[in-house]
Coordinates of C-alpha atoms and ligand atoms in Angstrom, one line a residue:
X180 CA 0.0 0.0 0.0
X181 CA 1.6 3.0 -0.7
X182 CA 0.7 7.1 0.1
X183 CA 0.0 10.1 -1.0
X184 CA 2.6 13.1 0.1
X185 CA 2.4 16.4 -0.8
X186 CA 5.9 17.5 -2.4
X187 CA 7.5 20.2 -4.3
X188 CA 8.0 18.6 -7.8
X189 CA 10.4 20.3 -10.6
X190 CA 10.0 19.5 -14.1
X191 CA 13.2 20.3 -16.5
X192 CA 12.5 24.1 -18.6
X193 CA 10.9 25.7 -15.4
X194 CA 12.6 27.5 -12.5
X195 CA 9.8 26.7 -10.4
X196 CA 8.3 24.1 -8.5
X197 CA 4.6 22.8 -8.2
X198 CA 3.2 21.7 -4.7
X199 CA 1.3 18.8 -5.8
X200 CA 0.7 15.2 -4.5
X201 CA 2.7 12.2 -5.4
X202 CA 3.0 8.6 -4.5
X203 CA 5.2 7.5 -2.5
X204 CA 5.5 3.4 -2.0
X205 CA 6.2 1.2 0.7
X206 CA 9.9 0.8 1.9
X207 CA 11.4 -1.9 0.0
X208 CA 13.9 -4.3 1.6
X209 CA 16.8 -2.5 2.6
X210 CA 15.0 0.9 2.6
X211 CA 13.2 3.4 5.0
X212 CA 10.1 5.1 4.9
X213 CA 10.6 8.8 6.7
X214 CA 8.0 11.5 7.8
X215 CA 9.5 14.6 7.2
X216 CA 10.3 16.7 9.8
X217 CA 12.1 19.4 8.1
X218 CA 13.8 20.0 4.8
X219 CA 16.6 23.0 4.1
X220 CA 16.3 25.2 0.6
X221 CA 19.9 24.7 -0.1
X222 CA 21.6 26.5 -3.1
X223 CA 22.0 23.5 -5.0
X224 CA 18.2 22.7 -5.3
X225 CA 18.3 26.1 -7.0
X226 CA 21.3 24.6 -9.4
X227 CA 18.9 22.0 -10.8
X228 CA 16.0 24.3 -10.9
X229 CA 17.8 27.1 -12.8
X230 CA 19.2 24.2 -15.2
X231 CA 22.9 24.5 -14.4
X232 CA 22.8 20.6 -13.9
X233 CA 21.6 17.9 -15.7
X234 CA 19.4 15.5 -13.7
X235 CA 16.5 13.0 -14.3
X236 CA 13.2 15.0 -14.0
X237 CA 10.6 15.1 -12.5
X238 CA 12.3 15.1 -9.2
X239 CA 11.3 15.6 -6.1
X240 CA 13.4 18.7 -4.7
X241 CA 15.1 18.7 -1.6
X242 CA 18.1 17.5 -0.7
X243 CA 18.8 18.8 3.1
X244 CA 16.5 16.4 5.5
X245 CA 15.6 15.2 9.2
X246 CA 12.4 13.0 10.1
X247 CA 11.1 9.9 11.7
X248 CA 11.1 6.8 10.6
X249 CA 7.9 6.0 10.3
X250 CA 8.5 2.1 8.4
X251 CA 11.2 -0.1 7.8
X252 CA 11.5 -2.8 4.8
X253 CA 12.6 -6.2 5.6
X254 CA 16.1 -6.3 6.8
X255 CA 16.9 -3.0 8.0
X256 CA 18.8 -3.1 11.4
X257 CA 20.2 0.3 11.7
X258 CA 17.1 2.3 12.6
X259 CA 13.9 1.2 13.9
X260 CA 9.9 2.9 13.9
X261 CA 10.2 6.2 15.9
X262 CA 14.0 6.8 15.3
X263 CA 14.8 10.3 13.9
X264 CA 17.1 10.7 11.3
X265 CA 19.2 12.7 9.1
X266 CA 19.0 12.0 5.5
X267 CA 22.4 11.9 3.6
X268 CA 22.1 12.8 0.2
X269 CA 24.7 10.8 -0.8
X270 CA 24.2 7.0 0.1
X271 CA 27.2 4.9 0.5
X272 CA 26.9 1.4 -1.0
X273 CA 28.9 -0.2 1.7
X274 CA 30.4 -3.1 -1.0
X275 CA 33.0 -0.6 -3.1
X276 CA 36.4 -0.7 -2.0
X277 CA 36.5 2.9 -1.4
X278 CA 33.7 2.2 1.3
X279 CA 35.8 -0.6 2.5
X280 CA 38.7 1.8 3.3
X281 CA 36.3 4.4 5.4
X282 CA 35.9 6.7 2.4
X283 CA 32.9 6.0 1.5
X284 CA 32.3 9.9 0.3
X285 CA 33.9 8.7 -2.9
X286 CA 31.8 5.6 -3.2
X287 CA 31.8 4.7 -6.7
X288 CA 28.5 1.7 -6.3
X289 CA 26.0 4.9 -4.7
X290 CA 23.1 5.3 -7.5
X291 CA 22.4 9.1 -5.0
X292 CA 23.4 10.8 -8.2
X293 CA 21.2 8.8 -10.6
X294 CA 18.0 9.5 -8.0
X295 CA 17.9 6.1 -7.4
X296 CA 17.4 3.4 -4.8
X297 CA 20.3 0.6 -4.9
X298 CA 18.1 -1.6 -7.1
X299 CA 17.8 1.6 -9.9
X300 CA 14.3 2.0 -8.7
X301 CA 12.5 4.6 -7.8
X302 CA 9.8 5.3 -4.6
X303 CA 7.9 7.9 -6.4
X304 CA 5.4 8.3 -9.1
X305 CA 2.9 11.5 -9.9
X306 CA -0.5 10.1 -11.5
X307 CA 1.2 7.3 -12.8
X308 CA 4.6 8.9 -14.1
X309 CA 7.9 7.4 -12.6
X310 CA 9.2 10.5 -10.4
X311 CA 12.4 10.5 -8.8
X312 CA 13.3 11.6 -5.3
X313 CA 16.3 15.0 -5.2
X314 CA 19.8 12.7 -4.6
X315 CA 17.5 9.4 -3.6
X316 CA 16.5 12.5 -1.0
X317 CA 13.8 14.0 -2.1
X318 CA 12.8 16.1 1.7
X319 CA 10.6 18.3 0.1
X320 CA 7.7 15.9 0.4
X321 CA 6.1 15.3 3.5
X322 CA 7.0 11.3 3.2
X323 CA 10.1 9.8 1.7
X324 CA 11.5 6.6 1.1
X325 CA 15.4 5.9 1.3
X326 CA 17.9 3.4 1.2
X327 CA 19.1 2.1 4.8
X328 CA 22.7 3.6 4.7
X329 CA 21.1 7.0 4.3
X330 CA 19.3 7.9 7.0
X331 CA 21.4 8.3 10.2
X332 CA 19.9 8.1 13.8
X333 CA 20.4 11.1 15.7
X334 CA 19.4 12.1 19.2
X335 CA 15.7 12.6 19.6
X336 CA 16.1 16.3 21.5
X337 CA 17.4 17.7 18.3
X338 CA 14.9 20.0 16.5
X339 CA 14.3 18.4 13.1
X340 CA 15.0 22.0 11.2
X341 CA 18.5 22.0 13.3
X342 CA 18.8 18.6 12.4
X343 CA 18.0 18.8 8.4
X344 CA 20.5 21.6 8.1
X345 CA 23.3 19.2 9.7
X346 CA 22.7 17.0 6.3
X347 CA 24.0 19.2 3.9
X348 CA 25.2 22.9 4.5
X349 CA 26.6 22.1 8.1
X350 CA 28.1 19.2 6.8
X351 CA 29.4 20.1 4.0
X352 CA 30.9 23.8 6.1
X353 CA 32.3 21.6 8.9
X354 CA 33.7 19.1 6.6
X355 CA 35.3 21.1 4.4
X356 CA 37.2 22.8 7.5
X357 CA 38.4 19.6 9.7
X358 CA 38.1 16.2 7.0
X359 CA 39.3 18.4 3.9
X360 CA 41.1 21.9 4.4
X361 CA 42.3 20.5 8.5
X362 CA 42.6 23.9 9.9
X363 CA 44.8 24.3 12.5
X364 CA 44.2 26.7 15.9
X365 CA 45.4 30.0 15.2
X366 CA 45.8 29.9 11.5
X367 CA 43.7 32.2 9.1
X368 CA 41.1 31.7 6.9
X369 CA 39.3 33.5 4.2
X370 CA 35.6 32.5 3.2
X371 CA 34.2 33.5 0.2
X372 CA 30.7 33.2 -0.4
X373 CA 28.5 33.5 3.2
X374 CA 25.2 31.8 2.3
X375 CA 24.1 29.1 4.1
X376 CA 27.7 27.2 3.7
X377 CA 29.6 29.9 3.9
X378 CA 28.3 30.6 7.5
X379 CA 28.9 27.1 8.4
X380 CA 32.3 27.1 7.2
X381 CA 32.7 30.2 9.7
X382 CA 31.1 28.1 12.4
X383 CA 33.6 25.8 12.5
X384 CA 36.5 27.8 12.0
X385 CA 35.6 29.6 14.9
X386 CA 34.9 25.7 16.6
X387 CA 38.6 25.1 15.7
X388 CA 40.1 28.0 16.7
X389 CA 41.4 29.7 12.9
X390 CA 42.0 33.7 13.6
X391 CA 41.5 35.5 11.7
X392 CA 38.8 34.7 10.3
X393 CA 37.9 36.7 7.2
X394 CA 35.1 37.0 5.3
X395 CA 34.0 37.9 1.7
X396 CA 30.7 38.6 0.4
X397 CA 29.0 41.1 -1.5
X398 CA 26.0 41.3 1.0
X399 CA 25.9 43.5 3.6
X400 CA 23.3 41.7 5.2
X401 CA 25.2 38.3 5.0
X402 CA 28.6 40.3 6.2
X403 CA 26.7 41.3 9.7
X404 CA 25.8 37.6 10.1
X405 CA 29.2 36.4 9.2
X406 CA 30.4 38.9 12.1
X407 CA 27.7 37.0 14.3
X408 CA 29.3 33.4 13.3
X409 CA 32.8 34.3 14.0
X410 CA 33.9 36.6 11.4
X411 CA 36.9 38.6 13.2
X412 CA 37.0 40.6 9.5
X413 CA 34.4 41.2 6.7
X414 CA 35.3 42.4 3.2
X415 CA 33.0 43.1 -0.2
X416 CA 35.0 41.7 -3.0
X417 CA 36.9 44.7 -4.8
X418 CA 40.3 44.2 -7.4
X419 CA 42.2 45.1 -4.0
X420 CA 41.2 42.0 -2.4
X421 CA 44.0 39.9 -2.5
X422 CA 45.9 43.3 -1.0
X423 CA 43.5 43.6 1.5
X424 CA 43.8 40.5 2.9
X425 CA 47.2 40.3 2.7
X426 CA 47.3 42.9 5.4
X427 CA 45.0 41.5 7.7
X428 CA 47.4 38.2 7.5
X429 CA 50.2 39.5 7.3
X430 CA 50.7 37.8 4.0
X431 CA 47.7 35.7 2.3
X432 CA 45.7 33.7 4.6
X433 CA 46.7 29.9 5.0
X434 CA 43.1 28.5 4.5
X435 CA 40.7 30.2 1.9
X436 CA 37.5 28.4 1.1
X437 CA 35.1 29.1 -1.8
X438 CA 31.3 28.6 -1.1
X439 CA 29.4 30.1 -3.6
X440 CA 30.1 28.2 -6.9
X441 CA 31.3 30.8 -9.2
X442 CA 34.6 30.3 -11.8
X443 CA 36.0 33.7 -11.6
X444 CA 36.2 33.5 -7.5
X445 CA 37.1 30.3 -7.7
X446 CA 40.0 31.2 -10.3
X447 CA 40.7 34.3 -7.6
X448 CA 41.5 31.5 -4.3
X449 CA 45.2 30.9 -4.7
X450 CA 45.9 34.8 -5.0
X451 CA 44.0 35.4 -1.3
X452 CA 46.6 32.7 -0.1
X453 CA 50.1 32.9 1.7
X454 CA 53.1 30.5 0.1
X455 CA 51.9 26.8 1.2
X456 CA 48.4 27.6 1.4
X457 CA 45.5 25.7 0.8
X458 CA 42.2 26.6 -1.1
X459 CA 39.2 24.7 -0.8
X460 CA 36.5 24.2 -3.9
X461 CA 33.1 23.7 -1.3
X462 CA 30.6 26.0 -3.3
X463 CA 29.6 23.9 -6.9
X464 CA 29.8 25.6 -10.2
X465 CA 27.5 24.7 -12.9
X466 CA 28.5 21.8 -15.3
X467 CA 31.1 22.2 -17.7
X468 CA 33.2 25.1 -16.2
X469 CA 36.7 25.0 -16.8
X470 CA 39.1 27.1 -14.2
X471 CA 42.1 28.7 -15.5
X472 CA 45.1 28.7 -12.6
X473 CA 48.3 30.1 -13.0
X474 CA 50.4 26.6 -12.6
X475 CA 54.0 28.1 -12.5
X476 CA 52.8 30.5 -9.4
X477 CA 51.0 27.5 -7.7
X478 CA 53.8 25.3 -8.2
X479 CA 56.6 27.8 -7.2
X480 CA 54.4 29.1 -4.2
X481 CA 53.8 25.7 -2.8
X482 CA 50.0 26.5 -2.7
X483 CA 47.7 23.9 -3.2
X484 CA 44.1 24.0 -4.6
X485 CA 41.5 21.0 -3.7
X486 CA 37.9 20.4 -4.2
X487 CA 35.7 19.0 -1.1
X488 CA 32.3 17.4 -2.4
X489 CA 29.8 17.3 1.0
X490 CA 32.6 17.8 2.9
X491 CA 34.0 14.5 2.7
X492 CA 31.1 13.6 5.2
X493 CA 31.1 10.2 6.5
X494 CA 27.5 10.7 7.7
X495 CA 27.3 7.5 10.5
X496 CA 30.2 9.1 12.1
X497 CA 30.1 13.2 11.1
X498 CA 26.0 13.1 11.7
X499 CA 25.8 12.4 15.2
X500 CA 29.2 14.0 16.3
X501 CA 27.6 17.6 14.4
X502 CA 24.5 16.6 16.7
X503 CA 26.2 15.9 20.0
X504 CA 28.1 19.8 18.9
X505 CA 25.2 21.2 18.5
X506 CA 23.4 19.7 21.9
X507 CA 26.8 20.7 24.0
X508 CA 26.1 24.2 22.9
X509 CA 29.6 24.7 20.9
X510 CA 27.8 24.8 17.2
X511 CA 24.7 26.9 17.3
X512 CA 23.5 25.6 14.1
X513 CA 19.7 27.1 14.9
X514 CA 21.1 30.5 14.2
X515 CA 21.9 29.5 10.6
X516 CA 17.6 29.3 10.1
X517 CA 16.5 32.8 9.4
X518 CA 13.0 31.8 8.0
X519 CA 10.9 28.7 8.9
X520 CA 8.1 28.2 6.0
X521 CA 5.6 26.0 4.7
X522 CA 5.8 23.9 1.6
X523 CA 3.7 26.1 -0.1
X524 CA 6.3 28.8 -0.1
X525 CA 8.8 27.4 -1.5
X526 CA 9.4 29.3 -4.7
X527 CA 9.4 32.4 -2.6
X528 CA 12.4 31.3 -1.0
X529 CA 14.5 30.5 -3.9
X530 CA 13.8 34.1 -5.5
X531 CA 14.9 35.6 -2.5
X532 CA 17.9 33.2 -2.4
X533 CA 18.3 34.3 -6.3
X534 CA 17.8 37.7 -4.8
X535 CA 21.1 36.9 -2.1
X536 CA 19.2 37.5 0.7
X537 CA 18.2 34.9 3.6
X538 CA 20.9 32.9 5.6
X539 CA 18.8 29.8 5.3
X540 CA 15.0 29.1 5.1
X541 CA 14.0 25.8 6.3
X542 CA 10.4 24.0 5.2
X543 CA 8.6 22.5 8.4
X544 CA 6.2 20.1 7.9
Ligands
APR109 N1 31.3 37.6 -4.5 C1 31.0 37.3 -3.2 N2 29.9 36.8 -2.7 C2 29.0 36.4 -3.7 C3 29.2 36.6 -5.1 C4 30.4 37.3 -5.5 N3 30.6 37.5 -6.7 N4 28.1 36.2 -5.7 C5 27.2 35.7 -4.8 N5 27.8 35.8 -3.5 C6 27.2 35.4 -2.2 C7 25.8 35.6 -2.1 O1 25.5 37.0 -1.6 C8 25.4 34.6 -1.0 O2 25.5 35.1 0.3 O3 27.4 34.0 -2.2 C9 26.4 33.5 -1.2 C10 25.8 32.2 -1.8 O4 25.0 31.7 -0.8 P1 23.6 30.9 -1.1 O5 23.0 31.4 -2.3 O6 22.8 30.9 0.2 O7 24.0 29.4 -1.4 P2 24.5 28.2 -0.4 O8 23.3 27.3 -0.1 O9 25.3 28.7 0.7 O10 25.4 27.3 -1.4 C11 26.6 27.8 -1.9 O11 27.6 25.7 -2.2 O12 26.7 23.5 -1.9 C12 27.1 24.5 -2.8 O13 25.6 24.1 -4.6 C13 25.9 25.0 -3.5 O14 27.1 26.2 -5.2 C14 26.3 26.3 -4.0 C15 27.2 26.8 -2.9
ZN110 ZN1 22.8 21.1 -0.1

């Protein structure tokens, strides 16, 4: 038997989403049926809906999400009715021998990317019509169904709109800070880009201990929440920017992270660095964009450039350690949500998104 869920589907040509009612089926073995608590508008929803990526379609959006399990299909041991959970948008497959070696954030069996369940199905359908579920996520929707290895128990006294922001932005912020970039106390950092990732790469630079910690946006808004996170230095971007960080570090800055997506700023990392620093791709350009780096000067300056896809999140582990941060009081993720909304609302959040403004909105169901 399955049910009906209302969710925010995206068909490819449009830039916005319909709130309609799909079909959601029972969990197959090895999968999870979750009532959503909560699901994040993240900046890459807004990729697929303004067409920078190519993806299966329809899909239900949503990528960023915390619920209860509400069923389990045969087999499942790692969460039981009632848990709540964290959804990871990108499902290991537990067999592939980067899995096997505890990196499973470069699994190469996950079908997440596809939209698919392990067996290349899908839970979804829309009047009839195969749908598929955002990453095998799919949060916007008030019931989804996902494979076993994606859905992490957490602590039941985390709010689910804390919790659904730990599976992607936080993540991916805090990730890229101590599993990629491994900041060290005391050493500087530049973010560029101070959306919702941005701000939670400045969380946990400030968790760590980086000063200064500097950051870049062309926002004001965003710049006086970046001072809230941590920020000990807030710049717009301007052709003196390298200069003007240069001062504040006495040099270039040892860390400098890019969290927006864009080539040219992208392009623009190394020169915000000091000799023998590192610059960390976190924000996700659209398809097929090339960056142009001056090899010589990145060879000779012993600077190194690295991309960090979701942080290199190991979700069983990183998920519950983010929520036992969050609990102790030392990552105050709730401040990231400036607007809680319904489902219905959703389009207004990614044109004010388009429109840079908002730290975060967050759909409660
Ligand atoms: N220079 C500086 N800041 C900029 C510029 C620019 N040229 N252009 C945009 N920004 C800022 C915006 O003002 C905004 O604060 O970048 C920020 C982007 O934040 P969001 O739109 O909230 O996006 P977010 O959800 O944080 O995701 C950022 O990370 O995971 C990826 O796919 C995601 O590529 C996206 C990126
Ligand atoms: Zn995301």
């Amino acid at each position: 038997m399955s049910r009906s869920s209302r969710a925010a589907v995206h068909r490819h040509g449009s830039q916005d989403l319909d709130v309609t009612v799909v079909d959601v089926a029972d969990p197959a073995p090895g999968t999870v049926l979750v009532r959503m608590g909560a699901s994040g508008v993240c900046g890459s929803d807004r990729h697929v809906l303004d067409g920078d990526w190519t993806l299966p379609s329809p899909t239900v959006m949503g990528h960023e999400g915390a619920g209860t399990v509400e069923a389990i299909g045969d087999g499942v041991t790692d969460v039981a009715v009632g848990d709540h959970v964290i959804l990871s948008w990108f499902y290991p497959c537990r067999r592939c021998t980067a899995c096997l070696s505890g990196k499973s954030y470069v699994c190469t069996g996950s079908r997440s990317e596809e939209c698919l369940l392990p067996d290349g199905s899908s839970p979804l359908t829309l009047d009839g019509e195969r749908v598929f579920p955002y990453l095998t996520v799919g949060s916007m929707s008030e019931y989804a169904v996902v494979p076993e290895a994606g859905a992490i128990r957490i602590p039941d006294e985390v709010p689910f709109d804390v919790a659904s922001l730990i599976g992607c932005s936080v993540a991916t912020g805090f990730g890229a800070v101590v599993n990629d970039a491994g900041v060290e106390a005391g050493t500087s950092a530049v973010v560029v880009g101070t959306g919702g990732v941005g701000l939670s790469i400045i969380l946990a630079l400030r968790l760590v201990g980086a000063n200064p910690i500097i950051a870049v946006d062309l926002s004001e808004d965003k710049l006086a929440a970046a001072r809230e996170f941590g920020a000990t230095h807030t710049l717009v971007p301007s052709d003196g920017l390298a200069e003007e960080i240069a001062a504040i570090t006495q040099g270039g800055a040892a860390y400098a992270f890019e969290a927006i997506g864009r080539v040219q700023t992208i392009e623009s990392l190394p020169s915000l660095l000091a000799p023998g620093g590192k610059a960390v791709i976190v924000g996700l350009p659209p398809e097929d964009s090339p960056v142009s780096i001056d090899a010589l000067a990145l060879a000779e300056s012993g600077k190194s450039l690295i991309g960090s896809n979701y942080g290199s999140t190991v979700p069983g582990r990183d998920f519950p350690r983010l929520a036992a941060l969050y609990l102790a009081g030392r990552l105050p993720v709730d401040r990231l949500i400036s607007h809680r909304i319904g489902l219905d609302d959703v389009n207004e959040a990614f044109d004010a998104m388009r429109r840079g403004e908002r730290a975060r909105s967050v759909i409660v169901f």
